[in-house]
Amino acid sequence: MNSESSPTLYTVIITGLRSGANKASIADGIARIVKNMDAARVLRKLDALPWTMTRKASRKNAERLSKYLLKIACDVQVVPPLDIPISDDMGETQILPQTSLLTESQVISSTQFVPVPEQAERADATSEGTPPPPPPPPPTAPPKQDERPATVLEPLSLTGILDQTFQICRNRFWKLLAIAAIPYCIMIALIILAGITALILGLTDMNSIDDFTPALVIAGIFLIPTAFVVIIALFSLSQGALIFAVSVSYLGRQINVRESYNFVFARLAKFILTSLLFTIMILLSFTVAVTIGIVLFFVFQAFTSSGWWSAFSWLPLTMIPFYVTLKLFLFDKIVIIENVAYMSALSRSWNLLSGEAAGSWPRGYALRLFLLTLLFTLIAVTISWVFQTPAALLTAFLPLPEFAKTVLSQLIGTVGSLIATVFAAVCMVVFYYDVRNRKEGFDLQILAEMTSDTISNE
Amino acid sequence: MKEKVKTIEIDTPDHGELRFQFAGIGTRMIAYLIDKFIQIGVLLGIVSILAIMLFLAGQMGHFIEILSKAVQSLGLWSIAIAILFYGIASVGYFLFFEYFWNGATPGKKFQKIRVIRKDGLPMSFADSVVRNTLRIIDILGEMYPVGLIVMFCDFHNRRVGDLAAGTLVIEDHETSVLPILRMPAETSETFEVNSLVARMNAEDYVLVAKFLSRRNELDVQHRTQLAENISRRILKRTTGFGADFDHEAFLESIEVLYRGRTREL
C-alpha cells in the first residue's frame, strides 16, 4: 500500500508525435511539467526525436509522465515496459501547473536510447561469448545536499511553526544537541580541572586554607570576573552557533558543528555587545515602569485616601518591560543571520514584530510570538517532566551514595534543559523566517533568485 | 532548498492514488489542547448546572452529606473511582467523536486533521477503542510525555495508540487555489505577452501566483522590489522594459493568461 520509491528506475522516451499534433502546444505542455525548461528548449528537443526524457523516473512518475505525454499526442515508449496499459485512464490524467514531474537534472538531453542498468545486466548474462561491453562511466558525484527532507519556505500558521520545529529537531537532533552541549562540556571539564588543581594544591583541607588566604583573595579578584566573561562568551557562542545551524538547516543545507562555531566566532563581539544593549533596554523599560508606578503612588496619595490604591495600575505597568522584551526578541537572529548589530538590530527586531499578519487569528506579530512562547513553555515543561521524573525515580530507588544521586539528577536535568534549549532555538528561528516570509517575501526572493541564476546560466 | 513535505501515498485497488500529508506534532498538540479545554469546560459546566439545580431545589446540603458519607466509607477507593470516571469520560470523548465524526474531534476539526487507517480507510470502532484506550499510556500525567517521545521518534508522527491500532493522523485541507485579488489590468502591447506566457514554466507560474496572492501582506519596499525581480526574471528571456513599467499589472496579466492556457491544455 505504501508506495515508497520503487528500486527500478524507468526510462521514458518520446518516440514521435501523432499526426496532426501541434508541436508548439506539445512543447508548451511538456515545459509545464519539467522544471526550468521553457517551451523553446522543449521544441528543439522535439525537432530531433526520439528524445529520452528521463532514465531516472520512479514507476509512479513513469506512469504519470507517459499518461500525460499520450494525452498531449506524443508516442511514448517506457523501458522496462509498464505492466498495465498506460492509455487505460488517460482521460483522468490531470497534472496541475504546480506539479513538476521532472527536474532539469532528471531530463536526459541525449536522443540515443541506453538500457537501464537492470536490463544491461540481463543482456550481459544472456549473451555468451561476446565480450562484455566497457563499464559505464562512473556516475558523477551528486551535489552535496541533505538526504533528509528539509522544510518548505512559506508563511506558516502557529501550529505550522511548531510542526516545522519538531521536524527540524527530529532531522538534525544530534548535531543541534552537540552544538548546544559544547559549552556545558567545557564547563564540566573546567570544574573537573579546578577540582584536580585543588586536590594537588591541598585546598580541600579547610584548615590549611588560612595559609593561602591572601593568594586566594588575589586569585578570586582575577578568577571570578574571568570566569564570568568566559561563561558569557561560551554560552553566547553556543547560542549563536545554534541559531546559525538552525538557519542553515531551515534553508536546506547540511549542518556542520565546526562551521557553525567558526561562523559565529567572527560575530561574537557584536553579538555579546548587542545582548548587553538588549539587557540595558529591558532594564530601562523596567525603570520607566517603576518610575511611573512611583509617580502614580503620589498622584493617588494626593487624590485618594491612600497611595496604595495605585497598586491597581501596577499590573498594566509590568507589561511595559514585558512588551519591550517581546518586541526585541529577534535581535539575536538578526545579528547572526543578517550581520546587523547594536541599535540597528534592536530596531529591526522592533520593526519586524510590528504590524499584522494576514490570515486567521492571531494576526499581530508580537501576539503571535507571545502565544508561541506560551505553547513552547508547555512543551518545555513536558520535556523537563520527561527527564525529571525518571531522574527522581532513579535517585529514590537506586541504592546510590548521596553524591552520586546529586550528580545523576543534575546530569539528567541538564540533558532535559539542553533539549529544551535546542527546541527553543529552532522554534524562534522558524518564527523569525516566518515573519520575514510574510513581511518581506523572503521565500519568494529566494525562489526568484534561484531561477534567475538558472536563466543566466542558460 | 528542497521542497518536500511529509506525505503518504496510498494506492487504491482501482489503481487510483491517494496522497495524504501527515499532521505535524505541533498541530496534533494544539488539537489535543483544544479538546482538553472542551472536556474540562463541559465537565465544569455539568457540575455547575448540577450544583445550581441542587441549590435551587434546596438539596445541596443533603447532597454534600451523602457525598461525604460515600467518600468516608470508600476511603481511597473514592479517589480511584473519580480517576476511573475521569478516564472514561476523557477516553469516551475521543472514542465517540473519532468514530462518529469521520476520525475527527472538535479539536482535530479546528486544526483540519483527522484519523484514518493506514490503508486509507476510515477507522473501525475496534481501531478507535484500541487507539483511545492506549491514550492513557501516551498522556501519562496529562503531560503527553510518552506520546511526545514516540511521535518524535516515529517518522509518521504516530503515538503508541496509533501504532497499536494501525492508524494515521492526516491533514484534511481542501485543495485551495491561490487567490488572485484583482482582475488583470490592460496589458501593454509593447510586450509580446502571449509569447512570454508560452515560454513560462510551472515554476515561473507558481512564483507569480504566490506573489500576487501574498502581496498585500508584504511591506511596500519589498513588494515593489519583488515585483520588479519577478518581472525581470520573466522578461529576461525576451526584452527589457522602461522605468515607468507597472510590474504588478504585468504579473497579473501573465498569471491569468498562463492559467487560461493551462485549462485549455
Short mmCIF file of N, CA and C in Angstrom, two decimals, chain B residues 20 68 139:
data_model
loop_
_atom_site.label_atom_id
_atom_site.label_comp_id
_atom_site.label_asym_id
_atom_site.label_seq_id
_atom_site.Cartn_x
_atom_site.Cartn_y
_atom_site.Cartn_z
N PHE B 20 -1.80 11.73 1.18
CA PHE B 20 -2.14 12.44 2.40
C PHE B 20 -0.88 13.04 3.00
N SER B 68 -20.11 13.10 51.26
CA SER B 68 -19.04 12.94 52.26
C SER B 68 -19.11 11.57 52.93
N ILE B 139 -0.66 9.83 27.47
CA ILE B 139 -0.81 11.10 28.19
C ILE B 139 -0.40 11.01 29.65
#
